[in-house]
Amino acid sequence: MTQGRLLKSPKPWWNHDCSQAEKQKKRAWGIFRRYPTEANLIEFKRARSQARRIRRESQRIWNDKVFPTSWQRAIVIHIPKPGKDPQDAGNYRPIALTSCLCKLMERMVNARLVYCLEEKGALSPFQTP
């Protein structure tokens, strides 16, 4: 028998350090909630900040392992808009040159997302995929 609620999908970057930091944050919140002193507030904010820092670092490390560095960087070239004054900096269009493999992966992910959204009827008829 199902409970009628969706299970949260596990985050691939979540690790033991993230769990420990989250536990420490919850513990500090419980203490502050029961005993709202300035020292407990400071401890809760410190634990919350530490948990956020650990999560971000874990995500950054995971992204560096999954996606090559060349995919994460782009060469930006500024092309002047046709018929506009090239002396004005606002009349340039930035074009990002990225890796061909990165572009291929973007197209594959986009095609899959559009397919899933259309299957579930999540796209309005007024939206273009």
PDB file of C-alpha atoms in Angstrom:
ATOM      1  CA  MET A   1       0.000   0.000   0.000  1.00  0.00           C
ATOM      2  CA  THR A   2       1.374   3.404  -0.914  1.00  0.00           C
ATOM      3  CA  GLN A   3       1.172   6.492   1.251  1.00  0.00           C
ATOM      4  CA  GLY A   4       0.286   8.832  -1.594  1.00  0.00           C
ATOM      5  CA  ARG A   5       3.362  11.021  -1.389  1.00  0.00           C
ATOM      6  CA  LEU A   6       6.379  11.095  -3.622  1.00  0.00           C
ATOM      7  CA  LEU A   7       9.732   9.981  -2.336  1.00  0.00           C
ATOM      8  CA  LYS A   8      12.517  12.511  -2.516  1.00  0.00           C
ATOM      9  CA  SER A   9      15.115  11.540  -5.063  1.00  0.00           C
ATOM     10  CA  PRO A  10      18.576  11.139  -3.551  1.00  0.00           C
ATOM     11  CA  LYS A  11      21.097  13.825  -4.371  1.00  0.00           C
ATOM     12  CA  PRO A  12      24.157  12.274  -6.032  1.00  0.00           C
ATOM     13  CA  TRP A  13      26.505  14.721  -4.305  1.00  0.00           C
ATOM     14  CA  TRP A  14      25.103  14.132  -0.776  1.00  0.00           C
ATOM     15  CA  ASN A  15      27.696  12.419   1.408  1.00  0.00           C
ATOM     16  CA  HIS A  16      28.441  11.591   5.053  1.00  0.00           C
ATOM     17  CA  ASP A  17      29.793  15.085   5.776  1.00  0.00           C
ATOM     18  CA  CYS A  18      26.544  16.631   4.511  1.00  0.00           C
ATOM     19  CA  SER A  19      24.521  14.331   6.769  1.00  0.00           C
ATOM     20  CA  GLN A  20      26.634  15.163   9.813  1.00  0.00           C
ATOM     21  CA  ALA A  21      26.417  18.915   9.163  1.00  0.00           C
ATOM     22  CA  GLU A  22      22.641  18.686   8.713  1.00  0.00           C
ATOM     23  CA  LYS A  23      22.320  16.756  11.988  1.00  0.00           C
ATOM     24  CA  GLN A  24      24.393  19.363  13.796  1.00  0.00           C
ATOM     25  CA  LYS A  25      22.244  22.151  12.347  1.00  0.00           C
ATOM     26  CA  LYS A  26      19.014  20.427  13.452  1.00  0.00           C
ATOM     27  CA  ARG A  27      20.461  19.822  16.912  1.00  0.00           C
ATOM     28  CA  ALA A  28      21.437  23.491  17.244  1.00  0.00           C
ATOM     29  CA  TRP A  29      17.971  24.550  16.034  1.00  0.00           C
ATOM     30  CA  GLY A  30      16.283  22.327  18.633  1.00  0.00           C
ATOM     31  CA  ILE A  31      18.386  23.792  21.424  1.00  0.00           C
ATOM     32  CA  PHE A  32      17.731  27.356  20.266  1.00  0.00           C
ATOM     33  CA  ARG A  33      14.009  26.706  19.913  1.00  0.00           C
ATOM     34  CA  ARG A  34      13.786  25.402  23.479  1.00  0.00           C
ATOM     35  CA  TYR A  35      16.230  27.912  24.997  1.00  0.00           C
ATOM     36  CA  PRO A  36      16.200  31.094  22.867  1.00  0.00           C
ATOM     37  CA  THR A  37      19.339  32.788  24.161  1.00  0.00           C
ATOM     38  CA  GLU A  38      21.759  34.876  22.153  1.00  0.00           C
ATOM     39  CA  ALA A  39      24.508  32.266  22.532  1.00  0.00           C
ATOM     40  CA  ASN A  40      22.199  29.530  21.190  1.00  0.00           C
ATOM     41  CA  LEU A  41      21.171  31.748  18.272  1.00  0.00           C
ATOM     42  CA  ILE A  42      24.812  32.331  17.388  1.00  0.00           C
ATOM     43  CA  GLU A  43      25.502  28.580  17.606  1.00  0.00           C
ATOM     44  CA  PHE A  44      22.519  27.808  15.342  1.00  0.00           C
ATOM     45  CA  LYS A  45      23.635  30.381  12.758  1.00  0.00           C
ATOM     46  CA  ARG A  46      27.167  28.976  12.843  1.00  0.00           C
ATOM     47  CA  ALA A  47      25.880  25.409  12.328  1.00  0.00           C
ATOM     48  CA  ARG A  48      23.567  26.553   9.508  1.00  0.00           C
ATOM     49  CA  SER A  49      26.416  28.358   7.787  1.00  0.00           C
ATOM     50  CA  GLN A  50      28.718  25.355   8.177  1.00  0.00           C
ATOM     51  CA  ALA A  51      26.068  23.006   6.707  1.00  0.00           C
ATOM     52  CA  ARG A  52      25.573  25.339   3.730  1.00  0.00           C
ATOM     53  CA  ARG A  53      29.317  25.558   3.141  1.00  0.00           C
ATOM     54  CA  ILE A  54      29.725  21.758   3.259  1.00  0.00           C
ATOM     55  CA  ARG A  55      26.801  21.211   0.841  1.00  0.00           C
ATOM     56  CA  ARG A  56      28.166  23.733  -1.653  1.00  0.00           C
ATOM     57  CA  GLU A  57      31.661  22.251  -1.488  1.00  0.00           C
ATOM     58  CA  SER A  58      30.251  18.744  -1.994  1.00  0.00           C
ATOM     59  CA  GLN A  59      28.246  19.918  -5.025  1.00  0.00           C
ATOM     60  CA  ARG A  60      31.286  21.672  -6.486  1.00  0.00           C
ATOM     61  CA  ILE A  61      33.487  18.587  -6.075  1.00  0.00           C
ATOM     62  CA  TRP A  62      30.814  16.328  -7.598  1.00  0.00           C
ATOM     63  CA  ASN A  63      30.311  18.672 -10.581  1.00  0.00           C
ATOM     64  CA  ASP A  64      34.065  18.790 -11.181  1.00  0.00           C
ATOM     65  CA  LYS A  65      34.131  14.974 -11.322  1.00  0.00           C
ATOM     66  CA  VAL A  66      31.097  14.644 -13.602  1.00  0.00           C
ATOM     67  CA  PHE A  67      31.621  17.471 -16.077  1.00  0.00           C
ATOM     68  CA  PRO A  68      35.004  18.178 -17.647  1.00  0.00           C
ATOM     69  CA  THR A  69      36.430  21.622 -16.951  1.00  0.00           C
ATOM     70  CA  SER A  70      36.352  22.467 -20.663  1.00  0.00           C
ATOM     71  CA  TRP A  71      32.545  22.045 -20.572  1.00  0.00           C
ATOM     72  CA  GLN A  72      32.235  24.494 -17.689  1.00  0.00           C
ATOM     73  CA  ARG A  73      34.028  27.323 -19.472  1.00  0.00           C
ATOM     74  CA  ALA A  74      33.135  29.277 -22.579  1.00  0.00           C
ATOM     75  CA  ILE A  75      34.872  31.835 -24.742  1.00  0.00           C
ATOM     76  CA  VAL A  76      32.642  34.905 -24.999  1.00  0.00           C
ATOM     77  CA  ILE A  77      32.878  36.982 -28.178  1.00  0.00           C
ATOM     78  CA  HIS A  78      31.029  40.287 -28.571  1.00  0.00           C
ATOM     79  CA  ILE A  79      29.472  40.799 -32.009  1.00  0.00           C
ATOM     80  CA  PRO A  80      28.044  44.228 -32.945  1.00  0.00           C
ATOM     81  CA  LYS A  81      24.319  44.326 -33.683  1.00  0.00           C
ATOM     82  CA  PRO A  82      23.593  45.144 -37.352  1.00  0.00           C
ATOM     83  CA  GLY A  83      22.645  48.737 -38.052  1.00  0.00           C
ATOM     84  CA  LYS A  84      23.695  49.946 -34.582  1.00  0.00           C
ATOM     85  CA  ASP A  85      26.478  52.318 -33.547  1.00  0.00           C
ATOM     86  CA  PRO A  86      29.576  50.162 -32.761  1.00  0.00           C
ATOM     87  CA  GLN A  87      30.884  52.879 -30.408  1.00  0.00           C
ATOM     88  CA  ASP A  88      28.081  52.138 -27.882  1.00  0.00           C
ATOM     89  CA  ALA A  89      28.863  49.141 -25.650  1.00  0.00           C
ATOM     90  CA  GLY A  90      25.142  48.310 -25.356  1.00  0.00           C
ATOM     91  CA  ASN A  91      24.980  47.581 -29.080  1.00  0.00           C
ATOM     92  CA  TYR A  92      26.970  44.350 -28.874  1.00  0.00           C
ATOM     93  CA  ARG A  93      25.616  40.815 -28.617  1.00  0.00           C
ATOM     94  CA  PRO A  94      27.603  38.341 -26.476  1.00  0.00           C
ATOM     95  CA  ILE A  95      28.093  34.939 -28.103  1.00  0.00           C
ATOM     96  CA  ALA A  96      29.421  32.071 -25.962  1.00  0.00           C
ATOM     97  CA  LEU A  97      31.562  29.499 -27.743  1.00  0.00           C
ATOM     98  CA  THR A  98      31.305  26.222 -25.831  1.00  0.00           C
ATOM     99  CA  SER A  99      32.536  22.706 -26.422  1.00  0.00           C
ATOM    100  CA  CYS A 100      30.760  20.674 -29.121  1.00  0.00           C
ATOM    101  CA  LEU A 101      30.291  17.784 -26.678  1.00  0.00           C
ATOM    102  CA  CYS A 102      28.715  20.181 -24.180  1.00  0.00           C
ATOM    103  CA  LYS A 103      26.277  21.407 -26.846  1.00  0.00           C
ATOM    104  CA  LEU A 104      25.423  17.813 -27.799  1.00  0.00           C
ATOM    105  CA  MET A 105      24.710  16.940 -24.155  1.00  0.00           C
ATOM    106  CA  GLU A 106      22.547  20.068 -23.769  1.00  0.00           C
ATOM    107  CA  ARG A 107      20.471  19.029 -26.782  1.00  0.00           C
ATOM    108  CA  MET A 108      20.056  15.481 -25.467  1.00  0.00           C
ATOM    109  CA  VAL A 109      18.942  16.702 -22.039  1.00  0.00           C
ATOM    110  CA  ASN A 110      16.608  19.268 -23.608  1.00  0.00           C
ATOM    111  CA  ALA A 111      15.010  16.667 -25.895  1.00  0.00           C
ATOM    112  CA  ARG A 112      14.420  14.324 -22.957  1.00  0.00           C
ATOM    113  CA  LEU A 113      12.959  17.098 -20.782  1.00  0.00           C
ATOM    114  CA  VAL A 114      10.586  18.239 -23.514  1.00  0.00           C
ATOM    115  CA  TYR A 115       9.476  14.640 -24.101  1.00  0.00           C
ATOM    116  CA  CYS A 116       8.778  14.080 -20.380  1.00  0.00           C
ATOM    117  CA  LEU A 117       6.925  17.399 -20.030  1.00  0.00           C
ATOM    118  CA  GLU A 118       4.776  16.689 -23.098  1.00  0.00           C
ATOM    119  CA  GLU A 119       3.961  13.156 -21.875  1.00  0.00           C
ATOM    120  CA  LYS A 120       2.752  14.498 -18.521  1.00  0.00           C
ATOM    121  CA  GLY A 121       0.873  17.376 -20.147  1.00  0.00           C
ATOM    122  CA  ALA A 122       2.867  19.931 -18.178  1.00  0.00           C
ATOM    123  CA  LEU A 123       3.392  22.249 -21.156  1.00  0.00           C
ATOM    124  CA  SER A 124       0.679  24.753 -21.993  1.00  0.00           C
ATOM    125  CA  PRO A 125      -0.465  24.752 -25.637  1.00  0.00           C
ATOM    126  CA  PHE A 126       0.712  28.365 -25.750  1.00  0.00           C
ATOM    127  CA  GLN A 127       4.298  27.409 -24.854  1.00  0.00           C
ATOM    128  CA  THR A 128       6.837  26.362 -27.427  1.00  0.00           C
ATOM    129  CA  PRO A 129       9.181  23.515 -26.484  1.00  0.00           C
TER     130      PRO A 129
END
